[in-house]
PDB file of C-alpha atoms in Angstrom:
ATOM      1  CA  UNK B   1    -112.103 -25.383-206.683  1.00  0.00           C
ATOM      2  CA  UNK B   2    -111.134 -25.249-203.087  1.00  0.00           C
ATOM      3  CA  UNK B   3    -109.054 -22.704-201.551  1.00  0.00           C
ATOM      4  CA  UNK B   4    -106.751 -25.617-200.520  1.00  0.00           C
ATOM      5  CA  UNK B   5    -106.518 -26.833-203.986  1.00  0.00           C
ATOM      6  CA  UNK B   6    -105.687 -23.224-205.201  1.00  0.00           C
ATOM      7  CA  UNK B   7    -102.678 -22.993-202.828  1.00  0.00           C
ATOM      8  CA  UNK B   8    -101.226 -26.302-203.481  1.00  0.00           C
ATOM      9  CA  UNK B   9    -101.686 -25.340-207.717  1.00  0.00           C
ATOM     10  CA  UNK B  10     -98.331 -25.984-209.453  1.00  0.00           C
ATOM     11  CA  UNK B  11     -96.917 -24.645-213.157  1.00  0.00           C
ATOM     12  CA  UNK B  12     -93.796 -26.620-214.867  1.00  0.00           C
ATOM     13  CA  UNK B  13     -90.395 -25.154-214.831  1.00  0.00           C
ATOM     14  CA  UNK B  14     -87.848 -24.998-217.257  1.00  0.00           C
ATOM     15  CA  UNK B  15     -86.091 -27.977-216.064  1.00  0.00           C
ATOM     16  CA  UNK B  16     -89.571 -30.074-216.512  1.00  0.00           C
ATOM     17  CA  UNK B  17     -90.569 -29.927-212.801  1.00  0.00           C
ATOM     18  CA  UNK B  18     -93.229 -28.004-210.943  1.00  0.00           C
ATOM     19  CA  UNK B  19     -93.602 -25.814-208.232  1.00  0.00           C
ATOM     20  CA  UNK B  20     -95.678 -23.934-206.591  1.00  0.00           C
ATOM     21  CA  UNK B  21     -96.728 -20.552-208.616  1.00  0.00           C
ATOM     22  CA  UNK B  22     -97.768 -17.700-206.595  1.00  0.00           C
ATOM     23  CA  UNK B  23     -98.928 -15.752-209.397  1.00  0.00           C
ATOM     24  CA  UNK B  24    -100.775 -18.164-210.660  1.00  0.00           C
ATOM     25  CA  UNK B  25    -102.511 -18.880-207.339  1.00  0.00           C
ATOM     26  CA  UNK B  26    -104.033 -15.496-207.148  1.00  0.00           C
ATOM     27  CA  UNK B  27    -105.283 -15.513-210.575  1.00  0.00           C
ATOM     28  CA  UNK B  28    -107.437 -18.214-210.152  1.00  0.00           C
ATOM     29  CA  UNK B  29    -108.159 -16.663-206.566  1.00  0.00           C
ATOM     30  CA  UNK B  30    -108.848 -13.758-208.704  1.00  0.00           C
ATOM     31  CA  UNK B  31    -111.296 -15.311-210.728  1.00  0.00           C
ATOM     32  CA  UNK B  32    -112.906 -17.606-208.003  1.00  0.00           C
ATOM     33  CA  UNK B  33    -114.442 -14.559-206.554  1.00  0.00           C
ATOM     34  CA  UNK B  34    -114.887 -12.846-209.451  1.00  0.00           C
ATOM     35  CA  UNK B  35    -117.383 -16.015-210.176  1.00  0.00           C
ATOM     36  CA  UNK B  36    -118.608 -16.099-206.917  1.00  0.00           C
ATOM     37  CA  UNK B  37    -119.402 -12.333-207.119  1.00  0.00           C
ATOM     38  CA  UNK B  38    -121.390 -13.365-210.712  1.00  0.00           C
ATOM     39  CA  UNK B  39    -123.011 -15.790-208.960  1.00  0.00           C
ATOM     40  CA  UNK B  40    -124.272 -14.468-205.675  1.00  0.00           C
ATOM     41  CA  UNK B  41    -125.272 -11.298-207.865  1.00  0.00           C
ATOM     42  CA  UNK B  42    -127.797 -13.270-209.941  1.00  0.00           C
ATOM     43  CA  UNK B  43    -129.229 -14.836-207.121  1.00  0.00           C
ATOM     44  CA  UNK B  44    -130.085 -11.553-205.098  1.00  0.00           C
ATOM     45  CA  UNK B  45    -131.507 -10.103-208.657  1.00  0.00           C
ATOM     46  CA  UNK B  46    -133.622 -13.206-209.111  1.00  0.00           C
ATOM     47  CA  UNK B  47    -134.844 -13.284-205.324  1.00  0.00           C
ATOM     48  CA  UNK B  48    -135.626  -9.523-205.517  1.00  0.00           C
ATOM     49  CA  UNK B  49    -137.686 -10.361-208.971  1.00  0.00           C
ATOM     50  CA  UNK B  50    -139.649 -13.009-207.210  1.00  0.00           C
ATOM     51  CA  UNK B  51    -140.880 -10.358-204.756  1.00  0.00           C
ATOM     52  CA  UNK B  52    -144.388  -8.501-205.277  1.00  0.00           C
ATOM     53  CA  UNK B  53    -143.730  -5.253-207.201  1.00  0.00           C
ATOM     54  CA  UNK B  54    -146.059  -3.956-203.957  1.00  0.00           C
ATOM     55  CA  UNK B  55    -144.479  -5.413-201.591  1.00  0.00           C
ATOM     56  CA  UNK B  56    -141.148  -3.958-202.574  1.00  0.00           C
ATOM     57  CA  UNK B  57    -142.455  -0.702-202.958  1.00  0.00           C
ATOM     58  CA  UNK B  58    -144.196  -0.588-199.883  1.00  0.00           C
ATOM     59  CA  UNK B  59    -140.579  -1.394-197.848  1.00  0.00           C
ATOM     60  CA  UNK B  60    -139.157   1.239-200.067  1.00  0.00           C
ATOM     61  CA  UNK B  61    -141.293   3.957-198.463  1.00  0.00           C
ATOM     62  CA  UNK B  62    -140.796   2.719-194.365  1.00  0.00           C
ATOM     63  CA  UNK B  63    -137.296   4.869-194.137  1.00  0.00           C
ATOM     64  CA  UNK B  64    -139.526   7.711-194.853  1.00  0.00           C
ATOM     65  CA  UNK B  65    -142.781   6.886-192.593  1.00  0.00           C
ATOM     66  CA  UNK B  66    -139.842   6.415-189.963  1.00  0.00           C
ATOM     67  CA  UNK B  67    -138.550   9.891-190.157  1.00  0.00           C
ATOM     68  CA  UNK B  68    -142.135  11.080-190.098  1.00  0.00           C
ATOM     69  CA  UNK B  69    -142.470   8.997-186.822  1.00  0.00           C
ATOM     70  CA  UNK B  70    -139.194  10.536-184.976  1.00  0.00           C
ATOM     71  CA  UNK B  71    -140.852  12.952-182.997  1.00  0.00           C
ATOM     72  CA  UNK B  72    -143.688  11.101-182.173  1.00  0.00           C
ATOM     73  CA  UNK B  73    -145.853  13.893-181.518  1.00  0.00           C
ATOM     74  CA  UNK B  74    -148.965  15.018-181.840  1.00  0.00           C
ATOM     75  CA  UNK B  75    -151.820  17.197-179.639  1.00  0.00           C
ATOM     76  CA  UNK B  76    -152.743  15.825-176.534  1.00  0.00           C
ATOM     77  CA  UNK B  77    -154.604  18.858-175.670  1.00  0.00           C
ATOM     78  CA  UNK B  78    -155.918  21.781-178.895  1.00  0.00           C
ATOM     79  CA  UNK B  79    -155.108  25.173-178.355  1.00  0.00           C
ATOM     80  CA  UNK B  80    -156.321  28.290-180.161  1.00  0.00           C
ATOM     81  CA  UNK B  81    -155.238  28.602-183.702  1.00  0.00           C
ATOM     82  CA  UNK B  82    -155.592  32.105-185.951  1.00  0.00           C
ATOM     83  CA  UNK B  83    -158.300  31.664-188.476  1.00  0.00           C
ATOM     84  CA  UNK B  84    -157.303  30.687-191.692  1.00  0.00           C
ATOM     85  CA  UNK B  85    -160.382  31.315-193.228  1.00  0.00           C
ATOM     86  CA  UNK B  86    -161.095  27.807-193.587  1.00  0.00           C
ATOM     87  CA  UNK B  87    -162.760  25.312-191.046  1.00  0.00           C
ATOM     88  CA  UNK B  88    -160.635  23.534-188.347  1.00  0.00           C
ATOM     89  CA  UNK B  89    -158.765  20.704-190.018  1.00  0.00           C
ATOM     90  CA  UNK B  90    -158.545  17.355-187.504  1.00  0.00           C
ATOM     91  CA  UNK B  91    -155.609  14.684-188.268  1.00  0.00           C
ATOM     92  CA  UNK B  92    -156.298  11.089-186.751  1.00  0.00           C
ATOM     93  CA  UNK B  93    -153.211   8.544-187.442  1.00  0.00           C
ATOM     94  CA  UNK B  94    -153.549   4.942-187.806  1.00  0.00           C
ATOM     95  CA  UNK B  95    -152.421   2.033-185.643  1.00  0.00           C
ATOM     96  CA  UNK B  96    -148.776   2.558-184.432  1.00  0.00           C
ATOM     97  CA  UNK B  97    -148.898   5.718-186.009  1.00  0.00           C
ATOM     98  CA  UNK B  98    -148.357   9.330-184.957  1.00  0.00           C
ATOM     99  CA  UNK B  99    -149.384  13.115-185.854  1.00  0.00           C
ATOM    100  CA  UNK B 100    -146.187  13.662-187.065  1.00  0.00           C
ATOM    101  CA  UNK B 101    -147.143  11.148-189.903  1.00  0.00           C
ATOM    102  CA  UNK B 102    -148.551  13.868-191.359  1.00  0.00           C
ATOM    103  CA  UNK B 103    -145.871  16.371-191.545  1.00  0.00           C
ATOM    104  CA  UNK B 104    -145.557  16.410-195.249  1.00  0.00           C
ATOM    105  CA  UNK B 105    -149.607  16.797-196.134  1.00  0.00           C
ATOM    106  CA  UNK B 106    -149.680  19.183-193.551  1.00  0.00           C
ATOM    107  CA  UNK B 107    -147.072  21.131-194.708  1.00  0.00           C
ATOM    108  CA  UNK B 108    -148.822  20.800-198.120  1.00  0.00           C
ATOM    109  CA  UNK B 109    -151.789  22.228-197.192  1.00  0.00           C
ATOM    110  CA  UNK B 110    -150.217  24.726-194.932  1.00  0.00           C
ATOM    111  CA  UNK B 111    -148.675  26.236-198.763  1.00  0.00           C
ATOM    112  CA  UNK B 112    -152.513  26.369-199.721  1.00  0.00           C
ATOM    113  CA  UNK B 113    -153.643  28.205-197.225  1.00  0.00           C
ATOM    114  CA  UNK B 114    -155.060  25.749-194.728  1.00  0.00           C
ATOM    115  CA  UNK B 115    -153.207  26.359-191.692  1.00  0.00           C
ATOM    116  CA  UNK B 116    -155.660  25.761-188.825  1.00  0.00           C
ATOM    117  CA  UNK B 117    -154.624  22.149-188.323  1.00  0.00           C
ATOM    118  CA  UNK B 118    -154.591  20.027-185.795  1.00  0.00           C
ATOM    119  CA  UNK B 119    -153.434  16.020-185.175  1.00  0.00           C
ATOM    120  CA  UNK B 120    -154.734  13.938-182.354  1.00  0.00           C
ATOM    121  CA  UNK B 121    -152.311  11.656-180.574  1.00  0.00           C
ATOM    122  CA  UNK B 122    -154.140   8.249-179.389  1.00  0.00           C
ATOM    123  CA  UNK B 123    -152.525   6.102-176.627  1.00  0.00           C
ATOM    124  CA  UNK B 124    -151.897   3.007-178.063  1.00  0.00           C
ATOM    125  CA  UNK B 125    -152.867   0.686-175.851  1.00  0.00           C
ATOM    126  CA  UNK B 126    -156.490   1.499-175.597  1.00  0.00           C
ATOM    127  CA  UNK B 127    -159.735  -0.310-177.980  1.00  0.00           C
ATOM    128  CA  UNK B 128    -161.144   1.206-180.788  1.00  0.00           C
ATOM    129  CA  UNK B 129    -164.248   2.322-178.347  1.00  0.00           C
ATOM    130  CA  UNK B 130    -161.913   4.069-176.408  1.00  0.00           C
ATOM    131  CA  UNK B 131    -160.431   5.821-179.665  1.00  0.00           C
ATOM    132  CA  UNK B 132    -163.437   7.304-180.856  1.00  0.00           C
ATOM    133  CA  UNK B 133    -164.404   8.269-177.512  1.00  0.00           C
ATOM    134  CA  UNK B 134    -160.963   9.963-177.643  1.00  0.00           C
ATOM    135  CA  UNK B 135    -161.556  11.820-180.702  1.00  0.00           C
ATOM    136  CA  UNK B 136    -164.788  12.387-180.324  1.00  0.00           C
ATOM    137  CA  UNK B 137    -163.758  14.714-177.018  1.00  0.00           C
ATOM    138  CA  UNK B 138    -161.039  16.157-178.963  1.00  0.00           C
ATOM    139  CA  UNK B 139    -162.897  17.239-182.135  1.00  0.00           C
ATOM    140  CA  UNK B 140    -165.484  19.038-178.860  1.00  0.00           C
ATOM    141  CA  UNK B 141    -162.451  20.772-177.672  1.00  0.00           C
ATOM    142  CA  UNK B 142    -161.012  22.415-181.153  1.00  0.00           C
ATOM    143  CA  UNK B 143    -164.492  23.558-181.694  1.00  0.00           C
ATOM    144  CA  UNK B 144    -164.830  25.589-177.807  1.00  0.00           C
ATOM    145  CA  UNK B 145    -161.065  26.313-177.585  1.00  0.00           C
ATOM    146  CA  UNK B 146    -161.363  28.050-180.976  1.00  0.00           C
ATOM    147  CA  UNK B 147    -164.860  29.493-179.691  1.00  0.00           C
ATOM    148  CA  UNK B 148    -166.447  28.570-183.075  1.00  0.00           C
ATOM    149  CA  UNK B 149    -170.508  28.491-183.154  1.00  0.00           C
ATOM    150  CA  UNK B 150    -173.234  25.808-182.687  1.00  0.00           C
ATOM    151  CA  UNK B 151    -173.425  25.311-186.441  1.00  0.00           C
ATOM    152  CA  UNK B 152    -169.405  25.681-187.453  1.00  0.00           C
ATOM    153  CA  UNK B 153    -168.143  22.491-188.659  1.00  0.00           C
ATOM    154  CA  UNK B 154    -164.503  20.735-188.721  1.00  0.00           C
ATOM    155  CA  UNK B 155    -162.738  18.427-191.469  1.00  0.00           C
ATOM    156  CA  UNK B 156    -161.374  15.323-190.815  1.00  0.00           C
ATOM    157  CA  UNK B 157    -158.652  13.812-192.500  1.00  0.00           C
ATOM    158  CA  UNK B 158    -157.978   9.958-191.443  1.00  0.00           C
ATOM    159  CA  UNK B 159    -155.273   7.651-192.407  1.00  0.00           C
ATOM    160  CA  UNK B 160    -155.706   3.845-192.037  1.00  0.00           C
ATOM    161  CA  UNK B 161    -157.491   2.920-188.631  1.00  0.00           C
ATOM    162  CA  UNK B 162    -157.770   6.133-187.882  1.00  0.00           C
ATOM    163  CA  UNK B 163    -160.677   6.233-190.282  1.00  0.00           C
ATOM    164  CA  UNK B 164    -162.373   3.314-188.480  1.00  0.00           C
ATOM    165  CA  UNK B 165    -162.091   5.317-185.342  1.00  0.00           C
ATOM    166  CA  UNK B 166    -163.810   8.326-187.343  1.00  0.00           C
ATOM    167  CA  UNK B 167    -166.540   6.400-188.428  1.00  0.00           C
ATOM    168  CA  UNK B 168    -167.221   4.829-184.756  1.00  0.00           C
ATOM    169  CA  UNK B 169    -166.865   8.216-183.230  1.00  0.00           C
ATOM    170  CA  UNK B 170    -169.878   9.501-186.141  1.00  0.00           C
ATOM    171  CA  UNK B 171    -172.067   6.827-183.857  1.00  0.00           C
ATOM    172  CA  UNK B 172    -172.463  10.230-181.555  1.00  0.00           C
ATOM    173  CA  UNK B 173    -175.926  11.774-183.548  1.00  0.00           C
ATOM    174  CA  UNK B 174    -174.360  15.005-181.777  1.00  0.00           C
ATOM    175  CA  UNK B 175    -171.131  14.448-183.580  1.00  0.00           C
ATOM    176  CA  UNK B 176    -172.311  14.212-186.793  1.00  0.00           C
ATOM    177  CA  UNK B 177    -173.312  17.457-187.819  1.00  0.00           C
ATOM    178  CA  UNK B 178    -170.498  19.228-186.304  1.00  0.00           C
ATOM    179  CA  UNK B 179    -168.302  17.680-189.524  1.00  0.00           C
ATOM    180  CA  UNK B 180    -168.282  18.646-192.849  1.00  0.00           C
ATOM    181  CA  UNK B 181    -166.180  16.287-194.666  1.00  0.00           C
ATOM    182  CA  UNK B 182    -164.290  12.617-193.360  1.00  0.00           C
ATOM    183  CA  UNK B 183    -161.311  11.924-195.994  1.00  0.00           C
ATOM    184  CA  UNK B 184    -160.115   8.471-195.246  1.00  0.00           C
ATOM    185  CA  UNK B 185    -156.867   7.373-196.441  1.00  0.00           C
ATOM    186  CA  UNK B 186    -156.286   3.670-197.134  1.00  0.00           C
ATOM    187  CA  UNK B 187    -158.346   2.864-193.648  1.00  0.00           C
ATOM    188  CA  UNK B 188    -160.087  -0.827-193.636  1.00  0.00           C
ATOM    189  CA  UNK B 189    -163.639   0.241-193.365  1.00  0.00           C
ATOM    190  CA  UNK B 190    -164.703  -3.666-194.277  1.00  0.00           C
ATOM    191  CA  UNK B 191    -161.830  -4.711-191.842  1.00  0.00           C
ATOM    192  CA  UNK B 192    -158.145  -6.211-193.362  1.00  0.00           C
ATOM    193  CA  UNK B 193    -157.208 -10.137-192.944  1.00  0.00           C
ATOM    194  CA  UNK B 194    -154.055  -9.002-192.333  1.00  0.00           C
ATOM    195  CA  UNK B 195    -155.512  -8.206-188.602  1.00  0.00           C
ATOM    196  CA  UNK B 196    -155.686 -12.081-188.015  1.00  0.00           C
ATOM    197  CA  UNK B 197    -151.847 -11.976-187.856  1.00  0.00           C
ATOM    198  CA  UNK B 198    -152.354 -10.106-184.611  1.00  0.00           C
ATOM    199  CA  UNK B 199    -153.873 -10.970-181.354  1.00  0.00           C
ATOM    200  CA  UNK B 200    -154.595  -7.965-179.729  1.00  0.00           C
ATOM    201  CA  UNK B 201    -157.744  -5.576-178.616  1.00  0.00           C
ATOM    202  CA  UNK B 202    -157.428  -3.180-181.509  1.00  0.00           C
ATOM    203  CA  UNK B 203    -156.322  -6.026-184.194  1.00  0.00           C
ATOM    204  CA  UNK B 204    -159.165  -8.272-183.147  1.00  0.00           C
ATOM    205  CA  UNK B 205    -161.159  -5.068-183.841  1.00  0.00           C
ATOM    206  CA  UNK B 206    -160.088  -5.020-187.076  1.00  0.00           C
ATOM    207  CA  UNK B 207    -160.704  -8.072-188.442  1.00  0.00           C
ATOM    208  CA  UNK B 208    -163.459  -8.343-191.112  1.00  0.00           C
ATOM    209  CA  UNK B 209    -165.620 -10.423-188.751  1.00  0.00           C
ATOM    210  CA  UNK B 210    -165.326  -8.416-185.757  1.00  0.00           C
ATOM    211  CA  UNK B 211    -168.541  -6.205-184.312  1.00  0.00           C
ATOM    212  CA  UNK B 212    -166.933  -2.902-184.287  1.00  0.00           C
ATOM    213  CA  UNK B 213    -166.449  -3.775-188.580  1.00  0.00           C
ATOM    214  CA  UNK B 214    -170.348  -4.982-187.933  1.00  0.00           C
ATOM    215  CA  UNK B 215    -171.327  -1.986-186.757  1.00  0.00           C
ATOM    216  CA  UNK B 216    -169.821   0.311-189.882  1.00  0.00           C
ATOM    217  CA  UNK B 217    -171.787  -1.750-192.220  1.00  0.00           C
ATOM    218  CA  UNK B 218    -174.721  -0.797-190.251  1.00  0.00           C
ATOM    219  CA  UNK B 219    -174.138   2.962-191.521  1.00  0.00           C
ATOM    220  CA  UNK B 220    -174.219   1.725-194.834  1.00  0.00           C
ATOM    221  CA  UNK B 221    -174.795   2.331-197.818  1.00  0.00           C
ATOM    222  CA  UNK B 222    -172.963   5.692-196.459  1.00  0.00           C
ATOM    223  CA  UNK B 223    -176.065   8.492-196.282  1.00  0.00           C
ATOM    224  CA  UNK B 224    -173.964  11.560-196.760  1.00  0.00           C
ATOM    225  CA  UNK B 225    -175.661  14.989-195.984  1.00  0.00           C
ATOM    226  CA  UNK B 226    -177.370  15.911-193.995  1.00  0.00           C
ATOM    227  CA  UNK B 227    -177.605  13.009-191.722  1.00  0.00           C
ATOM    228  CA  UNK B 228    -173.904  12.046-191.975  1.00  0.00           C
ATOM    229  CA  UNK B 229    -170.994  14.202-193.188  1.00  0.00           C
ATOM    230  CA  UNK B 230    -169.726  13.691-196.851  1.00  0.00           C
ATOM    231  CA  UNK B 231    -167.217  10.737-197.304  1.00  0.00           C
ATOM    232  CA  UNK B 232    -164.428  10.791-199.404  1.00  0.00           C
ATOM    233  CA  UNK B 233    -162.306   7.188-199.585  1.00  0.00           C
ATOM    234  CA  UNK B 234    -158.734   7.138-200.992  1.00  0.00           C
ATOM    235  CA  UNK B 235    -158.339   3.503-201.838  1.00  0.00           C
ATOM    236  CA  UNK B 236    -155.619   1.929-204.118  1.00  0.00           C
ATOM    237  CA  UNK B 237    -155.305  -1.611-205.850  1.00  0.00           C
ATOM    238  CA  UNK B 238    -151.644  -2.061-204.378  1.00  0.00           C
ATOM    239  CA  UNK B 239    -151.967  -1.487-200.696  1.00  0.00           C
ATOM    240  CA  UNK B 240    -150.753  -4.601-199.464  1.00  0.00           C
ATOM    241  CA  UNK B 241    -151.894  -4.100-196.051  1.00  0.00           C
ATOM    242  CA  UNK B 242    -155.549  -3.897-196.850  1.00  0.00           C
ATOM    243  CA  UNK B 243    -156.628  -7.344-198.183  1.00  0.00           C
ATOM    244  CA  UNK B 244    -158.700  -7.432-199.574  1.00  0.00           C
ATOM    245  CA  UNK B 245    -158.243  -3.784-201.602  1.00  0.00           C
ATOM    246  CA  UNK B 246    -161.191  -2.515-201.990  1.00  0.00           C
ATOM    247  CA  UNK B 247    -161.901  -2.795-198.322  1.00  0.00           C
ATOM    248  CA  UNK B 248    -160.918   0.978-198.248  1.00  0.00           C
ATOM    249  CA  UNK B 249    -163.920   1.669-200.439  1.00  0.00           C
ATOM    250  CA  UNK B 250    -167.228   2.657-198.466  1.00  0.00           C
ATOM    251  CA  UNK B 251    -170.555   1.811-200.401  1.00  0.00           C
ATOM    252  CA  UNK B 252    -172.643   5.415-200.717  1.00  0.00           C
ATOM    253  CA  UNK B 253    -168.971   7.322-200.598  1.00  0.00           C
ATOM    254  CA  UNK B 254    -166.896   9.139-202.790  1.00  0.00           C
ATOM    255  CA  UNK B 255    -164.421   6.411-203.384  1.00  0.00           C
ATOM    256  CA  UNK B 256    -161.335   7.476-205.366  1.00  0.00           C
ATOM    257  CA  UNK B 257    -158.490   4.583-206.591  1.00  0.00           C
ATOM    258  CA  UNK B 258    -154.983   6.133-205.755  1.00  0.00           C
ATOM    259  CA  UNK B 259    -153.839   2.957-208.409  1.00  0.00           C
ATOM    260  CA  UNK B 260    -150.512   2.249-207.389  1.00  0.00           C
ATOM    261  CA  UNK B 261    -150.451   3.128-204.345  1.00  0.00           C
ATOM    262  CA  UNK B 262    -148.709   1.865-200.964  1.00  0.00           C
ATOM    263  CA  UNK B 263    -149.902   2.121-197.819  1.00  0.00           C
ATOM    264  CA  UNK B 264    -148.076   5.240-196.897  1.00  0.00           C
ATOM    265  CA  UNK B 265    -147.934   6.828-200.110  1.00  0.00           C
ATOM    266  CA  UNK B 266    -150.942   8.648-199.106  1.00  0.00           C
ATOM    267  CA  UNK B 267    -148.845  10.661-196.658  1.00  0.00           C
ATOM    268  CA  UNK B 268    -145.812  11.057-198.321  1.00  0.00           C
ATOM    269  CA  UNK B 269    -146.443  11.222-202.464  1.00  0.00           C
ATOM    270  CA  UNK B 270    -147.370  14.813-203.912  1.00  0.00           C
ATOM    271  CA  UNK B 271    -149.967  12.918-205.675  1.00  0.00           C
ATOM    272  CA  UNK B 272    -151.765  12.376-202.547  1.00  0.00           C
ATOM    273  CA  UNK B 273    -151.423  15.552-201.225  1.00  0.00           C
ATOM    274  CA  UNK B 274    -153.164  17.116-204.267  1.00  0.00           C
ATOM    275  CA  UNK B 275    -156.001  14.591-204.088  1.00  0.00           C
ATOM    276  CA  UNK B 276    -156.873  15.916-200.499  1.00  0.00           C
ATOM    277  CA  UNK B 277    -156.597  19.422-201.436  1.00  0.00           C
ATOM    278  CA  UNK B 278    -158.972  18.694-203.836  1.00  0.00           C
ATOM    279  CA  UNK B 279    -161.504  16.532-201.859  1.00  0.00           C
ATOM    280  CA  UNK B 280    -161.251  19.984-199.577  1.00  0.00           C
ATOM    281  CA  UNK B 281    -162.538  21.900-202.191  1.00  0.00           C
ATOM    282  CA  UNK B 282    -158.866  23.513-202.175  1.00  0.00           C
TER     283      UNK B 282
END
């Protein structure tokens, strides 16, 4: 019934004739939206069922990631840090990420005990090359600034690309022994066909079929000690921006299913947290 043809509704008077009723017109206004409420409310409940459970819970987490991403910051430069009695611990983010990412495993850790952290901040417009070269320089610098010997060694924790960018810095034979252990979170180590969905340097990069993804699977299957550090890969079955999944899993690695989890879920879910703690030995 049409809003016109609710106005112009009529109910018989005593006498026999009709006229317009006004209460009558807002009841059936009344229950015209109450319908229309009914309605549109079972079709946003069946649309949101017809949505991946993973895709859904992916979204769910982004308001988070976002607050992580506020400050945007990160070390351009390492300074000293007091020793913690633990090796240096290195953050890399991922693509159109940030240190601050990290905040929450950081602060994690921090409660543990590790507190001689530090998190890169990559430019984003450069290649992957340009990335590793990045880190590579950085991971130098926490070792001098901190004056730490010829054989100390850092950790590296790496979320998403920035465990590609790990692995292509390890290409360095001068790099490699100066790490203990590379955690990678959820990073595409076999490349993502999500990347064709993007068409620039560090997407392309990405891509299954690229030669930076090429040259990883030349490292493989992953040696470990003493000729490469030890590998630990966080992968999950529900990460919908790895596809396929087990791209995050290296062949030789430690590779440990995080089933369930999204994308970010490695930064922000206590679950996570503890699994890093205890690839750390923590």
């Amino acid at each position: 019934m049409s809003a016109e043809e609710l106005a112009t509704q009529t109910e018989p008077t005593v006498d026999g004739t009709s006229e317009p009723s006004e209460g009558g017109f807002w009841r059936r206004t009344s229950r015209f939206l109450t319908e229309l409420g009914v309605t549109a409310g079972q079709a946003a409940a069946t649309g949101y069922q017809a949505i991946d459970p993973d895709v859904r819970r992916h979204f769910g987490g982004l308001p988070l990631m976002a607050l992580t991403a506020l400050s945007l910051n990160g070390d351009s430069t390492p300074r000293a840090l007091a020793d913690d009695r633990h090796r240096p611990l290195v953050y890399v983010h991922g693509l159109a990420g940030a240190g601050s990412n990290f905040i929450a495993l950081r602060t994690a850790l921090a409660l543990r005990g590790r507190r001689r952290t530090y998190a890169i901040k990559f430019q984003r417009t450069q290649s992957l090359e340009t990335l590793a070269g990045d880190l590579a320089l950085y991971l130098r610098q926490v070792i001098g600034v901190n004056q730490l010997g010829d054989s100390a060694q850092l950790d590296v924790v790496a979320h998403s690309m920035g465990g590609v960018v790990a692995r292509l810095a390890l290409e360095d034979p001068a790099l490699r022994g100066r790490i203990a252990t590379l955690i990678t979170l959820g990073s595409p180590h076999s490349g993502t066909y999500l990347a064709r969905f993007a068409n620039t340097t560090v997407t392309r990069s990405l891509r299954p079929d690229s030669e930076q993804i090429a040259r990883l699977d030349r490292q493989l299957p992953w040696p470990g000690l003493p000729d490469m550090p030890r590998l630990v890969a966080l992968w999950s079955d529900a990460d919908m921006m790895l596809l396929p999944h087990d791209a995050a899993r290296v062949d030789g690695a430690e590779n440990v299913l995080m089933s369930g989890f999204t994308h970010y879920d490695y930064l922000i879910r206590p679950e996570g947290w503890r699994m890093v703690a205890k690839a750390l030995g923590m």
